[in-house]
Short mmCIF file of C-alpha atoms and ligand atoms in Angstrom, two decimals:
data_model
loop_
_atom_site.label_atom_id
_atom_site.label_comp_id
_atom_site.label_asym_id
_atom_site.label_seq_id
_atom_site.Cartn_x
_atom_site.Cartn_y
_atom_site.Cartn_z
CA UNK A 10 -4.87 14.79 -28.97
CA UNK A 11 -4.21 13.21 -25.59
CA UNK A 12 -3.69 9.46 -25.47
CA UNK A 13 -6.76 7.45 -24.89
CA UNK A 14 -6.25 4.55 -22.22
CA UNK A 15 -8.77 2.00 -21.35
CA UNK A 16 -8.88 1.45 -17.50
CA UNK A 17 -10.73 -1.61 -16.60
CA UNK A 18 -12.01 -1.71 -13.07
CA UNK A 19 -11.43 2.07 -13.14
CA UNK A 20 -13.67 2.74 -10.21
CA UNK A 21 -11.91 0.40 -7.97
CA UNK A 22 -9.57 1.27 -5.14
CA UNK A 23 -6.21 1.35 -7.25
CA UNK A 24 -8.12 1.83 -10.43
CA UNK A 25 -9.68 5.21 -9.36
CA UNK A 26 -6.34 6.73 -8.03
CA UNK A 27 -4.65 5.59 -11.16
CA UNK A 28 -7.48 7.33 -13.31
CA UNK A 29 -6.71 10.61 -11.24
CA UNK A 30 -2.91 10.19 -12.00
CA UNK A 31 -3.69 9.53 -15.71
CA UNK A 32 -5.84 12.83 -15.92
CA UNK A 33 -3.02 14.72 -14.03
CA UNK A 34 -0.53 13.43 -16.71
CA UNK A 35 -2.64 14.66 -19.69
CA UNK A 36 -4.14 10.97 -20.64
CA UNK A 37 -7.77 10.33 -21.47
CA UNK A 38 -8.74 7.53 -19.49
CA UNK A 39 -11.78 5.47 -20.67
CA UNK A 40 -13.12 4.21 -17.22
CA UNK A 41 -14.65 0.66 -17.64
CA UNK A 42 -16.43 -0.94 -14.59
CA UNK A 43 -19.43 -3.34 -13.93
CA UNK A 44 -20.13 -1.64 -10.63
CA UNK A 45 -20.20 -5.07 -8.84
CA UNK A 46 -17.94 -4.03 -6.23
CA UNK A 47 -17.77 -0.23 -6.72
CA UNK A 48 -20.06 2.89 -7.18
CA UNK A 49 -20.74 5.39 -9.65
CA UNK A 50 -20.26 7.95 -6.89
CA UNK A 51 -16.46 7.40 -7.31
CA UNK A 52 -16.63 9.10 -10.78
CA UNK A 53 -18.09 12.13 -8.83
CA UNK A 54 -15.05 11.94 -6.64
CA UNK A 55 -12.56 11.74 -9.49
CA UNK A 56 -14.03 14.58 -11.06
CA UNK A 57 -14.00 16.61 -7.87
CA UNK A 58 -10.37 16.06 -7.58
CA UNK A 59 -9.17 16.43 -11.03
CA UNK A 60 -11.76 18.79 -12.38
CA UNK A 61 -12.42 16.51 -15.29
CA UNK A 62 -15.22 13.80 -15.75
CA UNK A 63 -13.82 10.87 -17.75
CA UNK A 64 -15.94 8.88 -20.12
CA UNK A 65 -17.71 5.93 -18.26
CA UNK A 66 -18.47 2.60 -19.80
CA UNK A 67 -20.51 0.20 -17.66
CA UNK A 68 -19.64 -3.28 -18.97
CA UNK A 69 -19.16 -6.72 -17.73
CA UNK A 70 -15.98 -7.78 -19.41
CA UNK A 71 -17.03 -11.39 -19.37
CA UNK A 72 -19.63 -10.25 -22.07
CA UNK A 73 -17.48 -10.22 -25.05
CA UNK A 74 -20.06 -8.54 -27.25
CA UNK A 75 -20.54 -5.55 -24.80
CA UNK A 76 -16.83 -5.28 -24.46
CA UNK A 77 -16.39 -5.46 -28.21
CA UNK A 78 -18.63 -2.25 -28.58
CA UNK A 79 -16.26 -0.37 -26.29
CA UNK A 80 -13.27 -1.01 -28.74
CA UNK A 81 -15.68 -0.33 -31.61
CA UNK A 82 -16.65 3.09 -30.09
CA UNK A 83 -12.95 3.72 -29.07
CA UNK A 84 -10.85 2.57 -32.10
CA UNK A 85 -8.01 4.79 -30.98
CA UNK A 86 -7.11 3.35 -27.67
CA UNK A 87 -3.30 3.79 -27.10
CA UNK A 88 -3.23 1.10 -24.20
CA UNK A 89 -5.02 -0.77 -21.54
CA UNK A 90 -4.54 -0.88 -17.72
CA UNK A 91 -6.53 -3.94 -16.51
CA UNK A 92 -7.50 -3.78 -12.97
CA UNK A 93 -10.91 -5.47 -13.08
CA UNK A 94 -11.12 -8.59 -10.93
CA UNK A 95 -12.60 -9.90 -7.81
CA UNK A 96 -9.89 -9.73 -5.14
CA UNK A 97 -11.15 -11.15 -1.77
CA UNK A 98 -8.81 -13.92 -0.66
CA UNK A 99 -11.50 -15.66 1.73
CA UNK A 100 -14.43 -15.21 -0.71
CA UNK A 101 -12.41 -16.80 -3.39
CA UNK A 102 -12.01 -20.03 -1.24
CA UNK A 103 -15.58 -20.44 -0.78
CA UNK A 104 -16.54 -19.42 -4.37
CA UNK A 105 -13.65 -20.41 -6.67
CA UNK A 106 -15.52 -20.89 -9.85
CA UNK A 107 -16.97 -17.18 -9.57
CA UNK A 108 -13.27 -16.01 -9.20
CA UNK A 109 -11.87 -18.26 -12.18
CA UNK A 110 -14.78 -17.24 -14.44
CA UNK A 111 -14.69 -13.66 -13.75
CA UNK A 112 -10.91 -12.98 -13.23
CA UNK A 113 -9.82 -15.14 -16.21
CA UNK A 114 -12.63 -14.84 -18.92
CA UNK A 115 -12.67 -11.16 -18.65
CA UNK A 116 -8.63 -11.16 -19.22
CA UNK A 117 -8.95 -13.43 -22.20
CA UNK A 118 -11.75 -11.47 -23.85
CA UNK A 119 -9.78 -8.18 -23.39
CA UNK A 120 -6.72 -9.87 -25.05
CA UNK A 121 -8.69 -11.17 -27.91
CA UNK A 122 -10.02 -7.66 -28.51
CA UNK A 123 -6.67 -5.98 -28.13
CA UNK A 124 -5.27 -8.24 -30.86
CA UNK A 125 -8.17 -7.69 -33.28
CA UNK A 126 -8.14 -3.92 -32.69
CA UNK A 127 -4.37 -3.57 -32.69
CA UNK A 128 -4.04 -2.25 -29.30
CA UNK A 129 -0.54 -3.37 -28.24
CA UNK A 130 0.18 -2.09 -24.80
CA UNK A 131 -1.17 -3.45 -21.50
CA UNK A 132 -0.36 -2.96 -17.71
CA UNK A 133 -1.87 -5.77 -15.47
CA UNK A 134 -2.67 -5.47 -11.95
CA UNK A 135 -1.01 -8.60 -10.31
CA UNK A 136 -0.10 -9.50 -6.80
CA UNK A 137 2.57 -10.65 -4.47
CA UNK A 138 0.39 -13.46 -3.59
CA UNK A 139 2.01 -15.40 -6.43
CA UNK A 140 4.99 -15.75 -4.40
CA UNK A 141 3.27 -17.90 -1.82
CA UNK A 142 5.75 -18.29 1.02
CA UNK A 143 9.09 -16.83 -0.66
CA UNK A 144 12.14 -19.05 -0.31
CA UNK A 145 14.23 -15.63 0.01
CA UNK A 146 13.38 -12.28 1.34
CA UNK A 147 13.23 -9.66 0.08
CA UNK A 148 11.47 -11.46 -2.79
CA UNK A 149 12.47 -10.56 -6.18
CA UNK A 150 10.90 -11.18 -9.45
CA UNK A 151 13.20 -14.18 -10.54
CA UNK A 152 11.85 -16.10 -7.36
CA UNK A 153 9.68 -19.09 -8.47
CA UNK A 154 5.91 -18.64 -8.43
CA UNK A 155 4.55 -20.98 -5.81
CA UNK A 156 1.22 -22.80 -5.46
CA UNK A 157 -1.15 -20.05 -4.66
CA UNK A 158 -2.67 -19.85 -1.16
CA UNK A 159 -6.08 -19.27 -2.62
CA UNK A 160 -8.17 -19.24 -5.92
CA UNK A 161 -7.76 -15.49 -5.97
CA UNK A 162 -3.92 -15.94 -5.98
CA UNK A 163 -4.17 -18.67 -8.64
CA UNK A 164 -6.29 -16.21 -10.73
CA UNK A 165 -3.34 -13.81 -10.70
CA UNK A 166 -0.71 -16.51 -11.23
CA UNK A 167 -2.77 -17.93 -14.32
CA UNK A 168 -3.71 -14.42 -15.57
CA UNK A 169 0.10 -13.58 -15.67
CA UNK A 170 0.82 -16.80 -17.84
CA UNK A 171 -2.26 -16.17 -20.15
CA UNK A 172 -0.97 -12.45 -20.72
CA UNK A 173 2.64 -13.72 -21.24
CA UNK A 174 1.48 -16.26 -23.77
CA UNK A 175 -0.84 -14.02 -25.70
CA UNK A 176 1.90 -11.32 -25.76
CA UNK A 177 4.04 -13.66 -27.72
CA UNK A 178 1.42 -14.95 -30.09
CA UNK A 179 -0.37 -11.62 -30.72
CA UNK A 180 2.99 -9.34 -30.52
CA UNK A 181 1.72 -7.32 -27.66
CA UNK A 182 3.81 -5.36 -25.13
CA UNK A 183 2.77 -6.09 -21.56
CA UNK A 184 3.89 -5.58 -18.10
CA UNK A 185 2.71 -7.48 -15.08
CA UNK A 186 2.79 -5.45 -11.76
CA UNK A 187 2.95 -7.37 -8.61
CA UNK A 188 1.46 -5.26 -5.91
CA UNK A 189 2.52 -5.90 -2.23
CA UNK A 190 0.06 -4.42 0.17
CA UNK A 191 -1.49 -1.28 -1.11
CA UNK A 192 -2.96 1.17 1.72
CA UNK A 193 -3.68 4.67 2.34
CA UNK A 194 -5.79 7.18 0.20
CA UNK A 195 -5.57 10.18 -1.99
CA UNK A 196 -4.48 13.27 0.12
CA UNK A 197 -7.99 14.82 -0.49
CA UNK A 198 -9.49 12.22 1.62
CA UNK A 199 -12.28 11.56 -0.93
CA UNK A 200 -10.71 8.46 -2.52
CA UNK A 201 -9.62 5.30 -0.54
CA UNK A 202 -10.14 1.64 0.25
CA UNK A 203 -13.65 1.11 0.85
CA UNK A 204 -14.85 -2.35 1.94
CA UNK A 205 -18.51 -3.22 2.33
CA UNK A 206 -19.35 -4.87 5.49
CA UNK A 207 -16.62 -5.98 7.96
CA UNK A 208 -13.21 -5.10 6.29
CA UNK A 209 -11.09 -7.99 5.10
CA UNK A 210 -7.78 -5.84 5.00
CA UNK A 211 -5.81 -4.65 8.06
CA UNK A 212 -5.76 -1.07 7.48
CA UNK A 213 -9.59 -0.56 6.87
CA UNK A 214 -9.96 -2.46 9.96
CA UNK A 215 -7.79 -0.26 11.95
CA UNK A 216 -9.38 2.79 10.81
CA UNK A 217 -12.92 1.61 11.51
CA UNK A 218 -11.70 0.72 15.09
CA UNK A 219 -10.37 4.26 15.46
CA UNK A 220 -13.56 5.87 14.28
CA UNK A 221 -15.60 3.61 16.61
CA UNK A 222 -17.41 1.22 14.27
CA UNK A 223 -15.34 -1.84 15.59
CA UNK A 224 -14.75 -2.27 19.17
CA UNK A 225 -11.02 -3.65 18.65
CA UNK A 226 -8.64 -5.32 16.15
CA UNK A 227 -8.09 -9.14 16.22
CA UNK A 228 -4.38 -9.73 15.41
CA UNK A 229 -4.25 -12.97 13.54
CA UNK A 230 -1.41 -14.94 15.10
CA UNK A 231 1.18 -13.98 17.43
CA UNK A 232 3.38 -17.06 17.18
CA UNK A 233 4.89 -16.54 13.77
CA UNK A 234 8.71 -16.79 13.37
CA UNK A 235 9.04 -12.92 13.19
CA UNK A 236 10.57 -10.17 15.38
CA UNK A 237 7.40 -9.78 17.38
CA UNK A 238 5.52 -13.03 16.44
CA UNK A 239 3.05 -11.36 13.97
CA UNK A 240 3.00 -11.43 10.29
CA UNK A 241 5.31 -9.14 8.12
CA UNK A 242 3.97 -7.32 5.05
CA UNK A 243 5.16 -4.72 2.69
CA UNK A 244 2.81 -1.74 2.79
CA UNK A 245 2.71 0.76 -0.19
CA UNK A 246 0.90 3.94 -0.50
CA UNK A 247 -1.87 3.70 -3.16
CA UNK A 248 -0.90 6.88 -4.87
CA UNK A 249 2.87 5.42 -5.12
CA UNK A 250 1.25 2.40 -6.81
CA UNK A 251 -0.86 4.54 -9.15
CA UNK A 252 2.04 6.59 -10.39
CA UNK A 253 3.92 3.31 -11.11
CA UNK A 254 1.19 2.66 -13.52
CA UNK A 255 1.77 5.69 -15.59
CA UNK A 256 5.41 4.80 -15.85
CA UNK A 257 4.69 1.20 -16.63
CA UNK A 258 2.33 2.23 -19.36
CA UNK A 259 4.94 4.53 -20.97
CA UNK A 260 7.69 1.80 -20.85
CA UNK A 261 5.31 -0.82 -22.18
CA UNK A 262 4.65 1.37 -25.17
CA UNK A 263 8.19 1.53 -26.18
CA UNK A 264 8.96 -2.21 -25.73
CA UNK A 265 9.45 -4.52 -28.49
CA UNK A 266 6.28 -6.24 -29.73
CA UNK A 267 6.02 -9.82 -28.26
CA UNK A 268 7.65 -8.67 -24.96
CA UNK A 269 6.26 -9.41 -21.39
CA UNK A 270 7.81 -7.99 -18.18
CA UNK A 271 6.97 -8.65 -14.49
CA UNK A 272 7.72 -6.01 -11.79
CA UNK A 273 7.36 -5.72 -8.15
CA UNK A 274 5.65 -2.74 -6.57
CA UNK A 275 6.35 -2.36 -2.80
CA UNK A 276 8.05 -0.07 -0.47
CA UNK A 277 10.85 -2.47 -0.14
CA UNK A 278 10.31 -2.51 3.86
CA UNK A 279 8.46 -5.02 5.97
CA UNK A 280 6.15 -4.19 8.95
CA UNK A 281 4.65 -6.53 11.34
CA UNK A 282 0.94 -6.10 12.34
CA UNK A 283 1.85 -4.73 15.81
CA UNK A 284 4.33 -2.22 14.32
CA UNK A 285 1.25 -1.14 12.02
CA UNK A 286 -0.77 -0.71 15.13
CA UNK A 287 1.86 1.50 16.70
CA UNK A 288 2.58 3.36 13.49
CA UNK A 289 -1.15 4.18 13.29
CA UNK A 290 -1.16 5.39 16.85
CA UNK A 291 1.99 7.52 16.17
CA UNK A 292 0.50 9.01 13.12
CA UNK A 293 -2.79 9.86 14.45
CA UNK A 294 -2.59 9.70 18.46
CA UNK A 295 -5.42 7.20 18.49
CA UNK A 296 -5.00 3.94 20.52
CA UNK A 297 -6.09 0.78 18.79
CA UNK A 298 -7.46 -1.86 21.11
CA UNK A 299 -6.39 -5.20 19.98
CA UNK A 300 -5.95 -8.82 21.10
CA UNK A 301 -3.90 -11.65 19.42
CA UNK A 302 -5.96 -14.46 18.34
CA UNK A 303 -5.50 -17.68 16.30
CA UNK A 304 -3.66 -17.33 12.93
CA UNK A 305 -5.82 -16.70 9.92
CA UNK A 306 -5.78 -19.73 7.36
CA UNK A 307 -3.77 -18.82 4.09
CA UNK A 308 -1.64 -16.12 5.76
CA UNK A 309 2.16 -16.19 4.91
CA UNK A 310 4.41 -15.47 7.69
CA UNK A 311 6.49 -12.79 6.05
CA UNK A 312 6.74 -11.33 2.57
CA UNK A 313 8.27 -7.96 1.43
CA UNK A 314 9.69 -6.71 -1.96
CA UNK A 315 12.98 -6.20 -3.68
CA UNK A 316 11.96 -3.09 -5.62
CA UNK A 317 15.31 -2.59 -7.40
CA UNK A 318 13.81 -3.77 -10.84
CA UNK A 319 10.99 -1.16 -10.53
CA UNK A 320 13.66 1.55 -9.69
CA UNK A 321 15.66 0.60 -12.84
CA UNK A 322 12.99 -0.27 -15.43
CA UNK A 323 10.35 2.39 -14.34
CA UNK A 324 12.57 5.06 -12.79
CA UNK A 325 10.09 4.79 -9.89
CA UNK A 326 10.39 4.53 -6.20
CA UNK A 327 7.81 5.04 -3.38
CA UNK A 328 7.91 8.35 -1.62
CA UNK A 329 5.31 8.08 1.21
CA UNK A 330 6.28 6.98 4.89
CA UNK A 331 4.13 4.44 6.81
CA UNK A 332 2.95 7.25 8.98
CA UNK A 333 1.90 9.22 5.88
CA UNK A 334 -0.04 6.11 4.44
CA UNK A 335 -1.80 5.47 7.80
CA UNK A 336 -2.64 9.23 8.28
CA UNK A 337 -4.19 9.21 4.75
CA UNK A 338 -6.19 6.22 5.55
CA UNK A 339 -7.49 7.84 8.73
CA UNK A 340 -8.54 10.89 6.68
CA UNK A 341 -10.46 8.88 4.35
CA UNK A 342 -12.22 7.13 7.05
CA UNK A 343 -13.09 10.30 8.75
CA UNK A 344 -14.41 11.81 5.45
CA UNK A 345 -16.55 8.55 4.92
CA UNK A 346 -18.18 9.20 8.11
CA UNK A 347 -18.88 12.78 7.95
C1 LIG B 415 -2.32 -8.12 6.34
C2 LIG B 415 -1.78 -8.58 7.60
C3 LIG B 415 -3.19 -10.46 8.47
C4 LIG B 415 -6.86 -8.23 9.23
C5 LIG B 415 -4.32 -9.17 0.84
C6 LIG B 415 -4.17 -10.00 -0.50
C7 LIG B 415 -3.29 -9.51 -1.29
C8 LIG B 415 -3.39 -8.03 -1.75
C9 LIG B 415 -3.45 -7.31 -0.32
C10 LIG B 415 -4.94 -7.77 -3.71
C11 LIG B 415 -1.86 -10.10 7.68
C12 LIG B 415 -3.31 -9.14 9.33
C13 LIG B 415 -5.57 -8.44 8.87
C14 LIG B 415 -7.28 -8.17 10.53
C15 LIG B 415 -4.98 -8.93 11.18
N1 LIG B 415 -4.86 -8.05 -2.29
N2 LIG B 415 -4.68 -8.92 9.84
N3 LIG B 415 -6.24 -8.72 11.56
O1 LIG B 415 -3.80 -10.68 3.31
O2 LIG B 415 -1.47 -9.62 3.38
O3 LIG B 415 -3.04 -9.45 1.55
O4 LIG B 415 -4.52 -7.76 0.50
O5 LIG B 415 -3.93 -7.70 -4.36
O6 LIG B 415 -3.28 -10.21 -2.58
O7 LIG B 415 -3.98 -11.33 -0.06
O8 LIG B 415 -3.67 -8.20 3.51
O9 LIG B 415 -4.65 -6.66 4.99
O10 LIG B 415 -5.73 -8.97 4.85
O11 LIG B 415 -3.64 -8.47 5.99
O12 LIG B 415 -4.13 -9.37 11.98
O13 LIG B 415 -8.39 -7.92 11.05
O14 LIG B 415 -2.75 -8.07 8.75
O15 LIG B 415 -3.05 -11.70 9.21
O16 LIG B 415 -0.83 -10.70 8.37
P1 LIG B 415 -2.91 -9.69 2.98
P2 LIG B 415 -4.57 -8.08 4.84
#
């Protein structure tokens, strides 16, 4: 009997790619989502790719009674991968209580039920945003966590601490994965990063410019202390991120009860915004009209990962190049607009 894994936020960008990897690895994912920022059509896409349609539970995790019903229905869960969260930095600045309420209450409800139903292993979706402006680069997990640049980032920092403390008190086995900048799409082109309205993130904005939905890209700031004046980020293929979750789940299951670990997930390389534009043009042959404008509040000048711990603990390393990441994002954009 294959191992059942509860995947919260399983219809989201990283969640859906991880569900595909879980199915490919012989797990039985239970996909939990409240459809607030995703669509049931993603289930069809997962089925199309993997040839299997996972069990779907439409649940708002802030509703503890509804979430309990999922644990009662699936008393044989072997672990949890917890993606479910609101994740838009600028939205969180304008609606902090919505973010604290959703991202933290859902996590606390989940931890209480894991303890009650003796589900010990959890992998948590955290973010490099907890590093703020890092003291050293590349940044490693020993770096101190900084004052978050946004309420979204704060929910990740506080979420990590809630999980760390509950791990000790409830004898759980947990790993928080700090993603850098996930980009790209499944090679099929039918799963990817879909953002309603005007894209907040760089790569969806580039692909929407390439397909003609946007007239040009605004580069937020050209006067940073970097090699070309634009911000540096560590871009990592979403499928590399998804595969790391399978490894992390297996490692967590083998950990001693009461142990929590924290691991960076990035490429280990930094790329500037202008380098991303040029990489996209190299990967697709498409020119991206762009202009440098004022800085975006809350952006950090440069952040990229030391991934030596992920290599050691998860026996994982990224395999996709920047051009492959961008070509896959472009393929997804073209599929969306067929
Ligand atoms: C990347 C770079 C922008 C759009 C966010 C979250 C982080 C994680 C990943 C969830 C920055 C520049 C962007 C544009 C631009 N999310 N940019 N023009 O802000 O690094 O990280 O997404 O875990 O937690 O904070 O990603 O793609 O928004 O920006 O110049 O139209 O591209 O200034 O330097 P970010 P991003």
